[in-house]
Amino acid sequence: MNVEQLKQYRDEATQHLTNELLPFWETRCVDKENGGFITHFDHAGNDSGEDEKSLIAQTRTVFTFSSAHRAGYGEGRYAAIAKHGVDFLIDKMWDKEFGGFYWLMDRKGNVKIDEKIIYGLSFAIYSLSEYTLATGDARGLEYAEKVFELLQIHGADTFYGGYFEMFNRQWELKGPGAAGGDRKTLDAHMHLMEAFTTLYEASGKEVHRRKLVEIIQLLITKIMHPVYGTGIPQFWADWSVAPQIKFDIIWGWDRFSEDGLKSSAEDNTSYGHNVEFAWLLMHALDISGIPYDDYQTQLLKSFDHAIAYGIDWEFGGVYVEGSHAGEVYDREKEFWQQAEVLIGMLDAYRIYGDEKYLKAYDATHRFVFDKMINHEVGEWLPLLTRQGEPIWKHMSHSWKVNYHSVRSMVQSIVRLDKLLKKASQG
């Protein structure tokens, strides 16, 4: 273990987080006039003017400032910003009649889409639990538990397991196809694992731990490929694999075909999701008191598939996606996969000690710091070519915001500190 190299990574991450990334958001995102956060910024970091406040962007920004405060940054300023966001969520986005948070508002806080989407609600649980852990404000946990309970009543599939994901305002399941009522996804269930982890950490309630363990088992036995251990994106209600289609309420489809169907729709996996799942699973096991050894086969499959096929050893960074067996389909470099691989490879190296994980971290770190971060402005570019040329240049919209980039730096620093401490003791 090269201690000087680890220190350099840590110094770069700390400098970027404290002098570029957090200041970018602190100085721009607070909407003093209407409450909540402004989350759309162009390539120069200017407000691009979109008249929307999405549940996903508002909750993720609450998480960002809560987690940064909890990690010791901001000297109390970030707790105040997080509170500002929680006030907006509870006062404006909460459906006082039917419960749950609306999916989309305009800037002033008027409802634009009143549907209840589990993907967004998972981030409500995650961010509000983190907010209570960070600040002690009990409202966060109160509303996180309310959402959790609504999920058990309306969302849980008590026959096949897991959760349905797309509901109208009154919690009636939406129709089939693009409406999404007949599908289940890796994305939503992985983020529910993340949410239930932090909910249990905040509440200490056995029911939250039980549902966390249940969803871990579901992810491993139903959602991960039975041979390769890689994530399968979409399923029918009975957990048979469904072709990946575009939903009316969409995420992650900005770059794909207009006909609503992906090429290789039944055989694709995301390297970023697989590594994100692995490190989130390790964190869930930490919080629930379960040893990593119980899930070692799955963890190593998740990490090693990305090492074998997802890391670009020539240009650095991690590819978007490919087949379960290993063929790479999309060699572009998207911001969030890089962010998650940074955390995951440090965890893999920390626990398993194999140098290949540190090499994968290095290849991704260098690509991010040399190509993906817009150092002049402070945030990450969203999408680059394989070689690192910008394709998209905006700094933020509803799907990008700050959750991946800030969390990646905060959590990478935590892991680099652990590795440095281990090295000093060794």
Short mmCIF file of C-alpha atoms in Angstrom, two decimals, residues 21-382:
data_model
loop_
_atom_site.label_atom_id
_atom_site.label_comp_id
_atom_site.label_asym_id
_atom_site.label_seq_id
_atom_site.Cartn_x
_atom_site.Cartn_y
_atom_site.Cartn_z
CA LEU A 21 -18.17 21.08 -4.83
CA LEU A 22 -19.88 22.10 -1.58
CA PRO A 23 -19.37 25.84 -2.26
CA PHE A 24 -20.96 25.37 -5.71
CA TRP A 25 -24.16 24.17 -4.07
CA GLU A 26 -24.10 26.34 -0.96
CA THR A 27 -23.92 29.54 -3.00
CA ARG A 28 -26.56 28.62 -5.60
CA CYS A 29 -29.24 26.19 -4.55
CA VAL A 30 -31.19 27.79 -1.70
CA ASP A 31 -34.43 29.32 -2.98
CA LYS A 32 -34.94 32.09 -0.44
CA GLU A 33 -38.10 33.31 -2.16
CA ASN A 34 -40.11 30.09 -2.54
CA GLY A 35 -38.42 27.60 -0.24
CA GLY A 36 -36.70 24.41 -1.24
CA PHE A 37 -33.86 24.23 -3.71
CA ILE A 38 -33.06 25.45 -7.20
CA THR A 39 -31.49 22.47 -8.95
CA HIS A 40 -31.02 23.37 -12.64
CA PHE A 41 -27.72 24.95 -13.63
CA ASP A 42 -26.06 25.39 -17.03
CA HIS A 43 -22.44 24.74 -18.02
CA ALA A 44 -21.30 27.98 -16.36
CA GLY A 45 -23.18 27.24 -13.14
CA ASN A 46 -25.96 29.75 -13.82
CA ASP A 47 -29.62 29.05 -13.02
CA SER A 48 -30.99 27.64 -16.27
CA GLY A 49 -34.55 28.63 -15.37
CA GLU A 50 -36.54 25.37 -15.49
CA ASP A 51 -39.74 25.86 -13.52
CA GLU A 52 -39.66 22.64 -11.56
CA LYS A 53 -38.81 21.17 -8.22
CA SER A 54 -38.74 17.38 -8.34
CA LEU A 55 -39.04 15.09 -5.35
CA ILE A 56 -35.81 13.39 -6.44
CA ALA A 57 -33.79 16.62 -6.59
CA GLN A 58 -35.23 18.12 -3.40
CA THR A 59 -34.68 14.98 -1.32
CA ARG A 60 -31.21 14.36 -2.72
CA THR A 61 -30.19 17.90 -1.84
CA VAL A 62 -31.50 17.44 1.70
CA PHE A 63 -29.39 14.28 1.86
CA THR A 64 -26.32 16.07 0.52
CA PHE A 65 -26.32 18.84 3.11
CA SER A 66 -27.39 16.54 5.96
CA SER A 67 -24.63 14.04 5.20
CA ALA A 68 -22.02 16.78 4.75
CA HIS A 69 -22.98 18.27 8.12
CA ARG A 70 -22.93 14.82 9.75
CA ALA A 71 -19.46 14.20 8.31
CA GLY A 72 -18.19 17.39 9.93
CA TYR A 73 -18.27 19.95 7.12
CA GLY A 74 -19.82 23.41 6.95
CA GLU A 75 -19.58 24.54 10.60
CA GLY A 76 -23.35 24.27 11.01
CA ARG A 77 -24.29 26.07 7.79
CA TYR A 78 -25.19 22.81 6.05
CA ALA A 79 -27.58 21.77 8.80
CA ALA A 80 -29.46 25.04 8.24
CA ILE A 81 -29.60 24.44 4.48
CA ALA A 82 -30.86 20.89 5.04
CA LYS A 83 -33.58 22.23 7.38
CA HIS A 84 -34.61 24.72 4.70
CA GLY A 85 -35.15 21.78 2.33
CA VAL A 86 -37.03 19.69 4.88
CA ASP A 87 -39.38 22.60 5.56
CA PHE A 88 -40.27 22.70 1.86
CA LEU A 89 -40.75 18.93 1.65
CA ILE A 90 -43.12 18.85 4.61
CA ASP A 91 -44.95 22.13 3.98
CA LYS A 92 -45.34 21.91 0.20
CA MET A 93 -44.60 18.43 -1.17
CA TRP A 94 -46.39 16.29 1.42
CA ASP A 95 -49.89 15.18 0.39
CA LYS A 96 -51.91 16.03 3.49
CA GLU A 97 -54.95 14.10 2.26
CA PHE A 98 -53.55 10.79 0.98
CA GLY A 99 -50.03 10.78 2.41
CA GLY A 100 -46.72 10.54 0.62
CA PHE A 101 -44.77 13.15 -1.32
CA TYR A 102 -45.80 14.45 -4.73
CA TRP A 103 -43.46 13.69 -7.61
CA LEU A 104 -43.12 17.18 -9.16
CA MET A 105 -43.82 20.80 -8.22
CA ASP A 106 -43.18 24.11 -9.90
CA ARG A 107 -40.73 26.51 -8.30
CA LYS A 108 -43.40 28.18 -6.18
CA GLY A 109 -44.53 24.85 -4.76
CA ASN A 110 -47.64 24.16 -6.84
CA VAL A 111 -48.21 20.52 -7.75
CA LYS A 112 -47.38 19.57 -11.36
CA ILE A 113 -47.41 15.75 -11.03
CA ASP A 114 -49.26 14.37 -8.01
CA GLU A 115 -48.28 10.72 -8.46
CA LYS A 116 -46.57 8.58 -5.79
CA ILE A 117 -43.42 7.08 -7.27
CA ILE A 118 -41.47 4.63 -5.09
CA TYR A 119 -38.12 5.63 -6.55
CA GLY A 120 -38.66 9.17 -5.28
CA LEU A 121 -40.18 8.05 -2.00
CA SER A 122 -37.14 5.86 -1.30
CA PHE A 123 -35.05 9.03 -1.39
CA ALA A 124 -37.50 10.72 0.95
CA ILE A 125 -36.90 7.96 3.52
CA TYR A 126 -33.14 8.07 2.93
CA SER A 127 -32.71 11.84 3.13
CA LEU A 128 -35.11 12.46 6.01
CA SER A 129 -33.51 9.68 8.09
CA GLU A 130 -30.07 11.12 7.35
CA TYR A 131 -31.37 14.58 8.32
CA THR A 132 -32.46 13.35 11.76
CA LEU A 133 -29.17 11.51 12.27
CA ALA A 134 -27.28 14.67 11.32
CA THR A 135 -29.29 17.31 13.19
CA GLY A 136 -31.42 15.59 15.83
CA ASP A 137 -34.57 17.21 14.35
CA ALA A 138 -37.21 14.53 14.95
CA ARG A 139 -39.38 15.65 12.02
CA GLY A 140 -37.09 13.88 9.58
CA LEU A 141 -37.55 10.47 11.14
CA GLU A 142 -41.26 11.12 11.70
CA TYR A 143 -41.88 11.64 7.98
CA ALA A 144 -39.46 8.89 6.94
CA GLU A 145 -41.47 6.46 9.07
CA LYS A 146 -44.75 7.74 7.60
CA VAL A 147 -43.47 6.99 4.09
CA PHE A 148 -42.17 3.58 5.18
CA GLU A 149 -45.61 2.70 6.59
CA LEU A 150 -47.39 3.85 3.42
CA LEU A 151 -45.07 1.62 1.41
CA GLN A 152 -45.98 -1.40 3.54
CA ILE A 153 -49.71 -0.68 3.18
CA HIS A 154 -49.91 0.26 -0.50
CA GLY A 155 -46.67 -0.75 -2.17
CA ALA A 156 -45.68 -4.15 -0.77
CA ASP A 157 -46.38 -7.15 -2.98
CA THR A 158 -47.26 -9.70 -0.31
CA PHE A 159 -47.59 -12.48 -2.91
CA TYR A 160 -44.32 -12.29 -4.89
CA GLY A 161 -42.33 -10.05 -2.57
CA GLY A 162 -40.80 -6.64 -3.14
CA TYR A 163 -42.69 -3.48 -3.98
CA PHE A 164 -44.80 -2.17 -6.80
CA GLU A 165 -43.44 1.20 -7.87
CA MET A 166 -45.87 3.46 -9.75
CA PHE A 167 -49.03 4.81 -8.11
CA ASN A 168 -51.47 7.62 -8.68
CA ARG A 169 -52.13 10.21 -5.99
CA GLN A 170 -54.65 7.99 -4.15
CA TRP A 171 -52.19 5.04 -4.12
CA GLU A 172 -53.95 3.10 -6.86
CA LEU A 173 -51.47 1.10 -8.91
CA LYS A 174 -50.92 2.59 -12.36
CA GLY A 175 -51.56 0.64 -15.54
CA PRO A 176 -49.21 -1.66 -17.46
CA GLY A 177 -46.47 -0.85 -19.95
CA ALA A 178 -45.04 2.67 -19.95
CA ALA A 179 -47.18 3.56 -16.91
CA GLY A 180 -45.04 1.05 -15.01
CA GLY A 181 -47.69 -0.53 -12.83
CA ASP A 182 -46.81 -4.06 -13.93
CA ARG A 183 -43.02 -3.75 -13.49
CA LYS A 184 -40.46 -3.92 -10.69
CA THR A 185 -36.94 -2.57 -11.00
CA LEU A 186 -33.46 -3.05 -9.62
CA ASP A 187 -33.16 0.72 -9.29
CA ALA A 188 -36.05 1.22 -6.90
CA HIS A 189 -35.30 -1.86 -4.78
CA MET A 190 -31.60 -1.03 -4.45
CA HIS A 191 -32.51 2.46 -3.29
CA LEU A 192 -35.05 1.02 -0.85
CA MET A 193 -32.21 -1.04 0.65
CA GLU A 194 -30.21 2.17 0.98
CA ALA A 195 -33.23 3.94 2.52
CA PHE A 196 -34.11 1.16 4.97
CA THR A 197 -30.46 1.03 6.10
CA THR A 198 -30.48 4.69 7.13
CA LEU A 199 -34.01 4.45 8.51
CA TYR A 200 -32.95 1.59 10.78
CA GLU A 201 -29.82 3.47 11.78
CA ALA A 202 -31.99 6.44 12.79
CA SER A 203 -34.85 4.54 14.46
CA GLY A 204 -33.30 1.36 15.86
CA LYS A 205 -36.69 -0.32 15.30
CA GLU A 206 -36.71 -4.04 14.66
CA VAL A 207 -39.37 -3.76 11.94
CA HIS A 208 -37.03 -1.52 9.94
CA ARG A 209 -34.16 -3.99 10.32
CA ARG A 210 -36.41 -6.88 9.34
CA LYS A 211 -37.56 -5.14 6.16
CA LEU A 212 -33.94 -4.25 5.38
CA VAL A 213 -32.81 -7.87 5.66
CA GLU A 214 -35.84 -8.93 3.60
CA ILE A 215 -34.95 -6.59 0.75
CA ILE A 216 -31.28 -7.64 0.83
CA GLN A 217 -32.39 -11.26 0.36
CA LEU A 218 -34.75 -10.25 -2.42
CA LEU A 219 -32.04 -8.33 -4.28
CA ILE A 220 -29.64 -11.26 -4.12
CA THR A 221 -32.09 -14.06 -4.91
CA LYS A 222 -34.38 -12.35 -7.46
CA ILE A 223 -32.70 -9.25 -8.91
CA MET A 224 -29.06 -10.29 -9.30
CA HIS A 225 -28.22 -12.60 -12.21
CA PRO A 226 -28.12 -16.21 -10.95
CA VAL A 227 -24.79 -16.91 -12.72
CA TYR A 228 -22.93 -13.60 -12.99
CA GLY A 229 -24.23 -11.83 -9.87
CA THR A 230 -24.93 -8.73 -11.95
CA GLY A 231 -28.02 -6.55 -11.65
CA ILE A 232 -30.98 -7.13 -13.97
CA PRO A 233 -32.83 -3.82 -14.59
CA GLN A 234 -36.54 -4.72 -14.96
CA PHE A 235 -38.94 -7.50 -14.00
CA TRP A 236 -42.58 -8.47 -14.21
CA ALA A 237 -44.51 -8.68 -10.93
CA ASP A 238 -43.54 -12.36 -10.47
CA TRP A 239 -39.80 -11.53 -10.82
CA SER A 240 -39.45 -13.03 -14.28
CA VAL A 241 -37.15 -10.84 -16.38
CA ALA A 242 -38.93 -8.14 -18.40
CA PRO A 243 -37.49 -6.27 -21.39
CA GLN A 244 -36.24 -2.88 -20.23
CA ILE A 245 -38.68 -0.19 -21.36
CA LYS A 246 -39.03 3.55 -20.87
CA PHE A 247 -41.58 4.62 -18.25
CA ASP A 248 -43.77 7.73 -18.45
CA ILE A 249 -42.04 8.85 -15.25
CA ILE A 250 -38.47 8.30 -16.35
CA TRP A 251 -34.93 8.33 -15.11
CA GLY A 252 -31.76 7.30 -16.87
CA TRP A 253 -33.26 7.24 -20.36
CA ASP A 254 -31.95 10.54 -21.64
CA ARG A 255 -29.68 8.92 -24.21
CA PHE A 256 -31.69 5.97 -25.51
CA SER A 257 -34.05 5.25 -28.38
CA GLU A 258 -37.30 7.14 -28.82
CA ASP A 259 -39.34 3.96 -29.31
CA GLY A 260 -39.22 3.24 -25.58
CA LEU A 261 -37.25 0.01 -25.90
CA LYS A 262 -33.55 -0.48 -25.37
CA SER A 263 -31.34 -2.44 -27.68
CA SER A 264 -30.33 -5.59 -25.79
CA ALA A 265 -33.34 -4.88 -23.59
CA GLU A 266 -33.23 -8.31 -21.93
CA ASP A 267 -29.46 -8.59 -21.50
CA ASN A 268 -27.89 -5.46 -20.06
CA THR A 269 -26.36 -4.54 -16.75
CA SER A 270 -24.85 -1.35 -15.36
CA TYR A 271 -21.30 -1.54 -13.99
CA GLY A 272 -22.01 1.50 -11.85
CA HIS A 273 -25.15 -0.01 -10.35
CA ASN A 274 -23.38 -3.27 -9.60
CA VAL A 275 -20.58 -1.59 -7.67
CA GLU A 276 -23.01 0.82 -6.00
CA PHE A 277 -25.11 -2.14 -4.91
CA ALA A 278 -22.03 -3.88 -3.46
CA TRP A 279 -20.87 -0.99 -1.31
CA LEU A 280 -24.43 -0.14 -0.23
CA LEU A 281 -24.85 -3.80 0.73
CA MET A 282 -21.65 -3.64 2.82
CA HIS A 283 -22.99 -0.53 4.56
CA ALA A 284 -26.36 -2.22 5.15
CA LEU A 285 -24.55 -5.22 6.68
CA ASP A 286 -22.52 -2.87 8.92
CA ILE A 287 -25.66 -1.15 10.21
CA SER A 288 -27.63 -4.38 10.66
CA GLY A 289 -24.74 -6.23 12.34
CA ILE A 290 -24.31 -8.96 9.71
CA PRO A 291 -20.79 -10.11 8.71
CA TYR A 292 -19.59 -9.49 5.14
CA ASP A 293 -18.64 -13.17 4.92
CA ASP A 294 -22.33 -14.10 4.76
CA TYR A 295 -22.52 -12.34 1.37
CA GLN A 296 -18.93 -12.63 0.15
CA THR A 297 -19.81 -14.53 -3.05
CA GLN A 298 -22.21 -11.79 -4.15
CA LEU A 299 -19.87 -8.95 -3.16
CA LEU A 300 -16.93 -10.38 -5.09
CA LYS A 301 -19.08 -11.04 -8.17
CA SER A 302 -20.32 -7.44 -8.13
CA PHE A 303 -16.84 -5.96 -7.81
CA ASP A 304 -15.02 -8.39 -10.08
CA HIS A 305 -17.44 -8.13 -13.01
CA ALA A 306 -16.84 -4.36 -13.04
CA ILE A 307 -13.08 -4.90 -12.82
CA ALA A 308 -13.14 -7.39 -15.70
CA TYR A 309 -15.46 -5.53 -18.07
CA GLY A 310 -16.45 -2.09 -16.78
CA ILE A 311 -13.16 -0.32 -16.06
CA ASP A 312 -11.52 1.37 -19.07
CA TRP A 313 -7.88 0.50 -18.49
CA GLU A 314 -6.79 2.55 -21.51
CA PHE A 315 -8.49 5.91 -20.97
CA GLY A 316 -9.61 5.57 -17.36
CA GLY A 317 -13.06 5.71 -15.84
CA VAL A 318 -15.91 3.22 -16.00
CA TYR A 319 -18.19 2.40 -18.94
CA VAL A 320 -21.98 2.75 -18.79
CA GLU A 321 -23.22 -0.80 -19.40
CA GLY A 322 -22.87 -4.12 -21.17
CA SER A 323 -24.10 -7.69 -21.20
CA HIS A 324 -24.10 -9.91 -18.15
CA ALA A 325 -21.54 -12.20 -19.82
CA GLY A 326 -19.16 -9.31 -20.42
CA GLU A 327 -19.62 -7.61 -23.82
CA VAL A 328 -19.44 -3.81 -23.41
CA TYR A 329 -22.34 -1.97 -25.12
CA ASP A 330 -21.82 1.65 -24.12
CA ARG A 331 -18.31 3.06 -23.69
CA GLU A 332 -19.32 6.59 -22.81
CA LYS A 333 -18.54 7.88 -19.33
CA GLU A 334 -21.44 9.13 -17.20
CA PHE A 335 -20.91 11.01 -13.94
CA TRP A 336 -22.76 8.78 -11.49
CA GLN A 337 -21.10 5.49 -12.39
CA GLN A 338 -17.69 7.08 -11.74
CA ALA A 339 -18.90 8.40 -8.36
CA GLU A 340 -20.12 5.01 -7.16
CA VAL A 341 -17.10 3.06 -8.42
CA LEU A 342 -14.78 5.37 -6.45
CA ILE A 343 -16.50 4.41 -3.18
CA GLY A 344 -16.95 0.75 -4.06
CA MET A 345 -13.38 0.07 -5.13
CA LEU A 346 -12.03 1.61 -1.94
CA ASP A 347 -14.35 -0.67 0.05
CA ALA A 348 -13.27 -3.71 -1.96
CA TYR A 349 -9.59 -2.86 -1.45
CA ARG A 350 -10.13 -2.11 2.25
CA ILE A 351 -11.79 -5.48 2.92
CA TYR A 352 -10.17 -7.86 0.42
CA GLY A 353 -6.75 -6.23 0.01
CA ASP A 354 -6.32 -7.10 -3.66
CA GLU A 355 -4.28 -4.46 -5.52
CA LYS A 356 -6.55 -4.74 -8.57
CA TYR A 357 -9.22 -2.82 -6.68
CA LEU A 358 -6.85 0.03 -5.89
CA LYS A 359 -5.77 0.09 -9.54
CA ALA A 360 -9.44 0.35 -10.58
CA TYR A 361 -9.91 3.17 -8.07
CA ASP A 362 -6.86 4.94 -9.48
CA ALA A 363 -8.07 4.61 -13.09
CA THR A 364 -11.44 6.09 -12.10
CA HIS A 365 -10.05 8.77 -9.77
CA ARG A 366 -7.67 10.12 -12.39
CA PHE A 367 -10.39 10.20 -15.05
CA VAL A 368 -12.76 12.07 -12.72
CA PHE A 369 -10.24 14.63 -11.51
CA ASP A 370 -8.56 15.19 -14.88
CA LYS A 371 -11.57 15.03 -17.22
CA MET A 372 -14.96 15.00 -15.50
CA ILE A 373 -14.75 17.72 -12.88
CA ASN A 374 -15.31 21.23 -14.20
CA HIS A 375 -12.82 22.71 -11.71
CA GLU A 376 -13.51 26.26 -12.86
CA VAL A 377 -17.19 25.98 -11.89
CA GLY A 378 -16.99 23.30 -9.19
CA GLU A 379 -19.33 20.46 -10.26
CA TRP A 380 -18.96 17.39 -12.48
CA LEU A 381 -19.79 17.22 -16.18
CA PRO A 382 -22.66 14.78 -16.77
#
